[in-house]
Amino acid sequence: MEKPAGLLLATERYGSGQSWSYRVKNGVVERRRDSSQGGSRSNSVVDVFKSIFLPQGYPDSVSGDYLQYQFWDTMQAFASSLSGTLATQASLKGVGVGNQEATVAAATVTWLLRDGTGMLGRILFAWRKGSKLDSEAKKWRLFADVLNDIAMFMEICAPYFPACFTLIVCTAGVFKSIVGVAGGATRAALTVHQARRDNMADISAKDGSQETLVNLAGLLVSLILIPLVTDNPGLTLGLFFFFTILHLFANYKAVRSVVMDTFNEARLFIVLQQYLKDKRILSPLEANQREPVFFEFVKSAPIRLGVRLQEVVQSPDELNMALKDNNMPYLLGIRNGCVSVCLGPEASVSDEIRAMCQAVWLSCTLTSREHSCSTPKQQSPWDMVCESHKLMDANFYPFLQGVEAAGWDVKRTLLDWDEWRVGWKTKST
């Protein structure tokens, strides 16, 4: 017997944006888009635009902060593109473009020196700071953009100091090489955060498409600007400062919009301090809003993670004190105002989080005592370590359960651990 007309057979959807229904009409199965979504031509154009510039499965395939971050990232890229045009024009003028007395050899040497110093700077920066870029991606992202603006300002000013032109452009080249390393590495870290379906390559590719579109728009605007700013240094500097302010503002908004659900030192410090204060667990959104995105000149006592054993204990007696009330696969010690953590090879991610919580508490305690106006009887460093073990025994597991329930990812961290792992003997009697 034939099914009646209009009988719903099935429904299907593409991601979360479009849905269709299959119905029987006059013995024929018809496929129709959901009427609530409309079927206009403009809607089709939007769908094509999304498929070109947004990751497949958007918005379900990316983190919730993706669209806001990409909006501000697009704004900063557009401003940076226009600033770069002004800087490039100044650099070409400085090496002699348009000057009949300039030689090709001199311009080539200057360009080679700039590129060579930049390559050296790239290698040295990656060696010294490469491991920090994951744990402090927001700070280094903002740092890279500030440094990029400084480098472009130096390139714009360089032609007005011909005696120091080569030195200035080489220094700017070093700065830009650092920008390349820090910007590219932190972008990769943010892509890992945004990818919700192991689709990092797709997100990265679509980010490249977005950046290319922005640079194309910047190119078109630059074609209008160049005739206006040529031989007009006042207008050049005025436009540069305008674009720089826009660039820095958009970058600040971009990094502020990122909501990372993994712990680094700053986010763990913020969440732990709030928990010890009133037993309230901050959500990832609340903690990210409080996280500093600028490098701080006044900090608490430094923390070093994954250090060698001799940086924690230097005698059998000190090892015994480090093991007092401690049944965890890590050792903590305080030496020269620095909190050091020595990690055992069997330590889990939760052990790493607990060790960091203790280190943060010790660091804050040391700092508060250094700045205290009163002079109570000073507690020995090992007594403080022992007290921190007791504090964690009472608070850590409820804290860990709370942060997991609040939406934090406790299966991995962005804590800056070094690679030393140590096995030690149990406390002697």
Coordinates of C-alpha atoms in Angstrom, one line a residue:
M1 CA 0.0 0.0 0.0
E2 CA 1.4 3.4 -1.0
K3 CA 2.2 5.8 1.8
P4 CA 0.1 9.0 1.9
A5 CA 1.5 12.2 0.4
G6 CA 3.5 14.4 2.7
L7 CA 4.6 11.5 5.0
L8 CA 8.0 12.3 6.6
L9 CA 10.5 9.6 5.8
A10 CA 13.8 11.0 7.1
T11 CA 15.7 14.1 8.0
E12 CA 19.3 15.1 7.5
R13 CA 21.5 18.0 8.3
Y14 CA 24.9 19.4 7.3
G15 CA 26.7 20.4 10.5
S16 CA 24.5 22.6 12.5
G17 CA 23.6 25.1 9.9
Q18 CA 21.4 23.4 7.4
S19 CA 18.7 20.6 7.5
W20 CA 16.5 18.9 5.0
S21 CA 13.6 16.5 5.1
Y22 CA 12.6 13.6 2.8
R23 CA 8.8 13.3 2.2
V24 CA 6.6 11.2 0.0
K25 CA 4.4 13.1 -2.5
N26 CA 2.5 11.3 -5.2
G27 CA 4.6 8.2 -4.7
V28 CA 7.9 10.2 -5.2
V29 CA 10.4 11.0 -2.5
E30 CA 11.1 14.7 -2.4
R31 CA 14.0 16.4 -0.6
R32 CA 13.3 19.9 0.7
R33 CA 15.3 22.3 2.9
D34 CA 13.8 23.2 6.2
S35 CA 11.4 26.1 5.6
S36 CA 12.7 28.0 8.6
Q37 CA 16.1 28.5 6.9
G38 CA 14.8 29.9 3.7
G39 CA 16.3 29.2 0.2
S40 CA 17.3 32.6 -1.1
R41 CA 20.2 33.3 -3.4
S42 CA 21.8 35.4 -0.7
N43 CA 21.8 32.5 1.7
S44 CA 23.6 30.4 -0.9
V45 CA 26.3 33.1 -1.3
V46 CA 26.8 33.1 2.5
D47 CA 27.1 29.3 2.4
V48 CA 29.7 29.4 -0.3
F49 CA 31.6 32.1 1.6
K50 CA 31.6 30.0 4.8
S51 CA 32.8 26.9 3.0
I52 CA 35.8 28.9 1.5
F53 CA 36.9 30.8 4.6
L54 CA 35.6 28.8 7.7
P55 CA 36.6 25.3 8.8
Q56 CA 34.4 22.4 7.8
G57 CA 31.8 21.8 10.4
Y58 CA 31.9 25.4 11.8
P59 CA 30.8 26.2 14.5
D60 CA 30.8 22.7 16.0
S61 CA 34.3 21.9 14.9
V62 CA 36.0 24.8 16.6
S63 CA 36.2 26.3 20.1
G64 CA 33.5 28.8 21.2
D65 CA 35.9 31.8 21.0
Y66 CA 36.9 31.1 17.4
L67 CA 34.7 33.7 15.6
Q68 CA 35.5 36.6 18.0
Y69 CA 39.2 35.9 17.9
Q70 CA 39.2 35.6 14.1
F71 CA 37.3 38.9 13.8
W72 CA 39.9 40.9 15.8
D73 CA 42.8 38.9 14.2
T74 CA 41.4 40.0 10.8
M75 CA 41.3 43.6 11.9
Q76 CA 44.9 43.6 13.2
A77 CA 46.1 41.8 10.0
F78 CA 44.5 44.6 7.9
A79 CA 46.1 47.4 9.9
S80 CA 49.5 45.6 9.9
S81 CA 49.3 45.2 6.1
L82 CA 48.9 48.9 5.6
S83 CA 51.6 49.7 8.1
G84 CA 53.9 47.3 6.3
T85 CA 53.3 49.1 3.0
L86 CA 54.5 52.4 4.6
A87 CA 57.5 50.6 6.1
T88 CA 58.4 48.9 2.8
Q89 CA 58.2 52.2 0.9
A90 CA 60.6 53.8 3.4
S91 CA 63.0 50.8 3.2
L92 CA 63.1 51.0 -0.6
K93 CA 63.7 54.7 -0.4
G94 CA 66.5 54.2 2.1
V95 CA 68.4 51.7 -0.1
G96 CA 68.3 54.1 -3.0
V97 CA 65.2 53.5 -5.1
G98 CA 64.7 56.7 -7.0
N99 CA 68.2 58.0 -6.2
Q100 CA 70.5 58.1 -9.2
E101 CA 73.6 58.1 -7.0
A102 CA 72.8 54.9 -5.3
T103 CA 74.4 51.7 -6.5
V104 CA 72.9 48.3 -6.9
A105 CA 75.8 46.7 -5.0
A106 CA 75.3 48.9 -2.0
A107 CA 71.5 48.2 -1.9
T108 CA 72.1 44.5 -2.3
V109 CA 74.7 44.4 0.6
T110 CA 72.3 46.3 2.9
W111 CA 69.5 43.8 2.0
L112 CA 71.7 40.8 2.5
L113 CA 72.9 42.1 5.9
R114 CA 69.3 42.7 7.0
D115 CA 68.3 39.2 6.0
G116 CA 71.4 37.6 7.5
T117 CA 71.0 39.2 10.9
G118 CA 67.3 38.3 10.8
M119 CA 68.1 34.6 10.3
L120 CA 70.6 34.6 13.2
G121 CA 68.0 36.3 15.4
R122 CA 65.4 33.7 14.5
I123 CA 67.7 30.8 15.5
L124 CA 68.8 32.4 18.8
F125 CA 65.2 33.4 19.8
A126 CA 63.8 29.9 19.1
W127 CA 66.7 28.4 21.1
R128 CA 66.2 30.6 24.1
K129 CA 62.4 31.0 24.2
G130 CA 60.9 28.2 22.1
S131 CA 59.7 26.2 25.1
K132 CA 57.9 29.3 26.6
L133 CA 55.7 29.9 23.6
D134 CA 53.2 27.1 24.4
S135 CA 52.7 28.0 28.1
E136 CA 52.4 31.8 27.5
A137 CA 50.9 31.9 24.0
K138 CA 48.8 35.0 24.7
K139 CA 51.6 37.1 26.1
W140 CA 54.0 36.1 23.3
R141 CA 51.4 36.7 20.7
L142 CA 50.9 40.3 21.9
F143 CA 54.6 40.8 22.4
A144 CA 55.2 39.7 18.8
D145 CA 52.8 42.3 17.4
V146 CA 54.2 45.1 19.6
L147 CA 57.7 44.2 18.4
N148 CA 56.5 44.1 14.8
D149 CA 55.2 47.7 15.1
I150 CA 58.5 48.8 16.6
A151 CA 60.4 47.2 13.7
M152 CA 58.2 49.0 11.1
F153 CA 58.6 52.3 12.9
M154 CA 62.4 51.9 12.7
E155 CA 62.2 51.1 9.0
I156 CA 60.1 54.3 8.4
C157 CA 62.6 56.4 10.4
A158 CA 65.7 54.8 8.9
P159 CA 65.9 56.9 5.7
Y160 CA 66.2 60.1 7.8
F161 CA 69.4 58.7 9.4
P162 CA 71.5 57.7 6.4
A163 CA 74.7 57.3 8.4
C164 CA 73.0 54.6 10.6
F165 CA 70.6 53.2 7.9
T166 CA 72.2 49.8 7.7
L167 CA 72.4 49.4 11.5
I168 CA 68.7 50.4 11.9
V169 CA 67.3 48.1 9.2
C170 CA 69.4 45.2 10.5
T171 CA 68.1 45.7 14.0
A172 CA 64.6 45.9 12.6
G173 CA 65.3 42.7 10.7
V174 CA 66.2 40.9 13.9
F175 CA 63.0 42.2 15.5
K176 CA 60.9 40.9 12.6
S177 CA 62.6 37.5 12.7
I178 CA 61.6 37.3 16.3
V179 CA 58.1 38.3 15.3
G180 CA 58.1 35.5 12.8
V181 CA 59.0 32.8 15.3
A182 CA 56.8 34.1 18.1
G183 CA 53.8 34.9 15.9
G184 CA 53.9 31.6 14.0
A185 CA 54.5 29.4 17.1
T186 CA 51.8 31.1 19.1
R187 CA 49.4 30.9 16.2
A188 CA 50.0 27.1 16.1
A189 CA 49.3 26.9 19.8
L190 CA 46.1 28.8 19.4
T191 CA 45.1 26.5 16.5
V192 CA 45.6 23.5 18.8
H193 CA 43.2 25.2 21.2
Q194 CA 40.6 26.0 18.6
A195 CA 40.6 22.5 17.0
R196 CA 37.8 20.4 18.4
R197 CA 37.9 17.6 15.9
D198 CA 41.6 17.2 15.5
N199 CA 41.2 19.5 12.5
M200 CA 44.3 21.7 13.0
A201 CA 45.3 21.5 9.4
D202 CA 41.9 22.6 8.1
I203 CA 41.8 25.5 10.6
S204 CA 45.3 26.6 9.7
A205 CA 44.5 26.4 6.0
K206 CA 41.3 28.5 6.4
D207 CA 43.2 31.0 8.5
G208 CA 45.7 31.3 5.7
S209 CA 42.8 32.0 3.3
Q210 CA 41.4 34.6 5.6
E211 CA 44.8 36.3 5.9
T212 CA 45.3 36.2 2.1
L213 CA 41.9 37.9 1.6
V214 CA 42.8 40.6 4.2
N215 CA 46.2 41.2 2.6
L216 CA 44.5 41.5 -0.8
A217 CA 42.1 44.2 0.7
G218 CA 45.2 45.9 2.2
L219 CA 46.9 45.8 -1.2
L220 CA 44.0 47.6 -2.8
V221 CA 43.9 50.3 -0.1
S222 CA 47.7 50.6 -0.4
L223 CA 47.4 51.5 -4.1
I224 CA 45.4 54.5 -3.0
L225 CA 47.7 55.5 -0.1
I226 CA 51.1 55.3 -1.8
P227 CA 50.6 58.3 -4.2
L228 CA 49.3 60.3 -1.2
V229 CA 52.2 59.6 1.2
T230 CA 55.1 59.7 -1.3
D231 CA 57.4 62.6 -0.4
N232 CA 55.1 63.5 2.5
P233 CA 56.7 62.3 5.7
G234 CA 54.2 63.9 8.0
L235 CA 51.3 62.1 6.4
T236 CA 53.3 58.9 6.4
L237 CA 53.9 59.1 10.2
G238 CA 50.4 60.1 10.9
L239 CA 48.9 57.2 9.0
F240 CA 51.4 54.8 10.5
F241 CA 50.5 55.8 14.1
F242 CA 46.8 55.5 13.3
F243 CA 47.2 52.0 11.8
T244 CA 49.6 51.0 14.7
I245 CA 47.0 52.1 17.3
L246 CA 44.3 50.1 15.5
H247 CA 46.7 47.1 15.2
L248 CA 47.6 47.0 18.9
F249 CA 44.0 47.5 20.0
A250 CA 42.8 44.7 17.7
N251 CA 45.5 42.4 19.0
Y252 CA 44.7 43.1 22.6
K253 CA 41.0 42.3 21.9
A254 CA 42.0 39.2 20.0
V255 CA 44.1 37.7 22.8
R256 CA 41.6 38.7 25.4
S257 CA 38.9 36.8 23.5
V258 CA 40.7 33.5 23.7
V259 CA 39.3 31.2 26.4
M260 CA 41.8 28.4 27.0
D261 CA 40.6 25.5 29.2
T262 CA 44.1 24.1 30.0
F263 CA 46.2 25.3 32.9
N264 CA 49.3 27.3 32.6
E265 CA 51.0 28.9 35.6
A266 CA 49.0 32.1 35.5
R267 CA 45.6 30.5 35.1
L268 CA 46.3 27.9 37.8
F269 CA 47.5 30.6 40.1
I270 CA 44.3 32.6 39.6
V271 CA 42.0 29.6 40.1
L272 CA 43.9 28.2 43.1
Q273 CA 44.0 31.6 44.8
Q274 CA 40.2 31.9 44.5
Y275 CA 39.6 28.4 45.7
L276 CA 41.8 28.9 48.8
K277 CA 40.0 32.2 49.5
D278 CA 36.4 31.1 49.4
K279 CA 36.3 27.5 48.0
R280 CA 34.8 28.8 44.7
I281 CA 36.1 27.3 41.4
L282 CA 36.4 29.8 38.6
S283 CA 35.3 28.7 35.1
P284 CA 37.7 28.9 32.2
L285 CA 36.0 32.1 31.0
E286 CA 36.4 33.8 34.4
A287 CA 40.0 32.8 34.8
N288 CA 41.0 33.8 31.2
Q289 CA 39.4 37.2 31.7
R290 CA 41.7 37.7 34.8
E291 CA 44.8 36.3 33.1
P292 CA 47.4 39.0 32.4
V293 CA 48.4 39.3 28.8
F294 CA 51.4 41.7 29.3
F295 CA 54.7 40.6 30.8
E296 CA 54.9 41.7 34.4
F297 CA 58.0 43.3 35.8
V298 CA 57.1 42.7 39.5
K299 CA 56.5 38.9 40.0
S300 CA 56.2 36.5 42.8
A301 CA 59.1 34.2 43.8
P302 CA 60.2 32.4 40.6
I303 CA 59.1 28.8 40.0
R304 CA 61.3 26.2 38.2
L305 CA 59.7 22.9 37.2
G306 CA 61.4 19.7 36.3
V307 CA 64.8 20.6 37.6
R308 CA 67.8 18.5 38.6
L309 CA 67.9 16.9 42.1
Q310 CA 70.8 19.1 43.2
E311 CA 68.7 22.2 42.7
V312 CA 66.3 20.9 45.4
V313 CA 68.4 19.0 47.9
Q314 CA 72.2 19.0 48.4
S315 CA 72.6 16.5 51.3
P316 CA 71.0 13.3 52.7
D317 CA 69.5 15.4 55.5
E318 CA 67.9 17.7 53.0
L319 CA 66.5 14.7 51.1
N320 CA 65.0 13.4 54.3
M321 CA 63.4 16.8 54.9
A322 CA 62.1 16.9 51.4
L323 CA 60.4 13.5 51.9
K324 CA 58.8 14.4 55.2
D325 CA 55.0 14.1 55.0
N326 CA 55.5 13.6 51.2
N327 CA 54.3 10.5 49.5
M328 CA 54.0 12.1 46.0
P329 CA 56.3 11.4 43.0
Y330 CA 57.9 14.8 43.2
L331 CA 60.1 16.8 45.5
L332 CA 59.9 20.5 46.4
G333 CA 62.6 22.8 47.7
I334 CA 63.3 26.5 48.3
R335 CA 66.7 27.8 47.5
N336 CA 67.9 31.4 47.0
G337 CA 64.3 32.6 46.9
C338 CA 63.3 30.2 44.1
V339 CA 60.8 27.4 44.4
S340 CA 62.1 24.3 42.6
V341 CA 60.2 21.1 41.7
C342 CA 62.0 17.8 41.0
L343 CA 59.7 15.3 39.2
G344 CA 59.8 11.6 39.3
P345 CA 59.4 9.5 36.1
E346 CA 56.1 7.9 37.2
A347 CA 54.4 11.3 37.8
S348 CA 51.0 11.7 36.2
V349 CA 49.3 14.9 34.9
S350 CA 47.4 15.2 38.1
D351 CA 50.6 14.9 40.0
E352 CA 52.1 17.7 37.9
I353 CA 49.1 19.9 38.6
R354 CA 49.4 19.2 42.3
A355 CA 53.1 19.9 42.3
M356 CA 52.4 23.2 40.6
C357 CA 49.7 24.1 43.1
Q358 CA 52.2 23.6 45.9
A359 CA 54.8 25.6 44.2
V360 CA 52.4 28.4 43.5
W361 CA 51.4 28.5 47.2
L362 CA 55.0 28.5 48.3
S363 CA 55.8 31.3 45.9
C364 CA 53.0 33.4 47.1
T365 CA 53.9 32.8 50.8
L366 CA 57.5 33.7 50.2
T367 CA 56.5 36.9 48.4
S368 CA 54.0 38.0 51.0
R369 CA 56.6 37.4 53.8
E370 CA 59.2 39.4 51.9
H371 CA 56.8 42.4 51.6
S372 CA 55.3 42.1 55.1
C373 CA 56.0 45.1 57.4
S374 CA 55.9 42.9 60.5
T375 CA 58.8 40.6 61.4
P376 CA 57.4 37.5 63.0
K377 CA 59.6 34.5 63.7
Q378 CA 60.7 33.2 60.3
Q379 CA 59.7 29.7 59.3
S380 CA 62.4 27.6 57.8
P381 CA 62.0 26.7 54.1
W382 CA 61.6 23.0 54.8
D383 CA 58.9 23.8 57.4
M384 CA 57.1 25.7 54.7
V385 CA 57.4 22.8 52.3
C386 CA 56.0 20.4 54.9
E387 CA 53.1 22.8 55.5
S388 CA 52.4 22.9 51.8
H389 CA 52.2 19.1 51.7
K390 CA 49.6 19.1 54.5
L391 CA 47.6 21.9 52.7
M392 CA 47.5 19.9 49.5
D393 CA 46.5 16.7 51.3
A394 CA 43.5 18.6 52.6
N395 CA 42.5 20.6 49.5
F396 CA 43.9 19.2 46.3
Y397 CA 41.5 16.4 45.4
P398 CA 38.3 18.4 46.1
F399 CA 40.0 21.2 44.0
L400 CA 40.8 18.8 41.2
Q401 CA 37.3 17.5 41.0
G402 CA 35.9 21.0 41.1
V403 CA 38.0 22.3 38.2
E404 CA 37.1 19.3 36.1
A405 CA 33.4 19.9 36.8
A406 CA 33.9 23.5 35.9
G407 CA 35.1 22.6 32.4
W408 CA 38.8 22.6 32.8
D409 CA 40.9 20.0 30.9
V410 CA 42.9 18.2 33.5
K411 CA 44.2 15.5 31.1
R412 CA 46.9 17.8 29.8
T413 CA 48.5 21.1 30.8
L414 CA 50.6 24.0 29.5
L415 CA 52.9 24.1 32.5
D416 CA 56.5 24.8 31.6
W417 CA 58.2 21.6 32.7
D418 CA 61.8 21.0 31.9
E419 CA 62.9 17.4 31.0
W420 CA 64.8 16.3 34.1
R421 CA 63.2 13.2 35.8
V422 CA 64.8 11.8 38.9
G423 CA 64.3 8.6 40.9
W424 CA 65.2 8.7 44.6
K425 CA 65.5 6.4 47.6
T426 CA 62.9 6.6 50.4
K427 CA 63.7 8.4 53.5
S428 CA 66.3 6.7 55.7
T429 CA 65.6 6.0 59.3

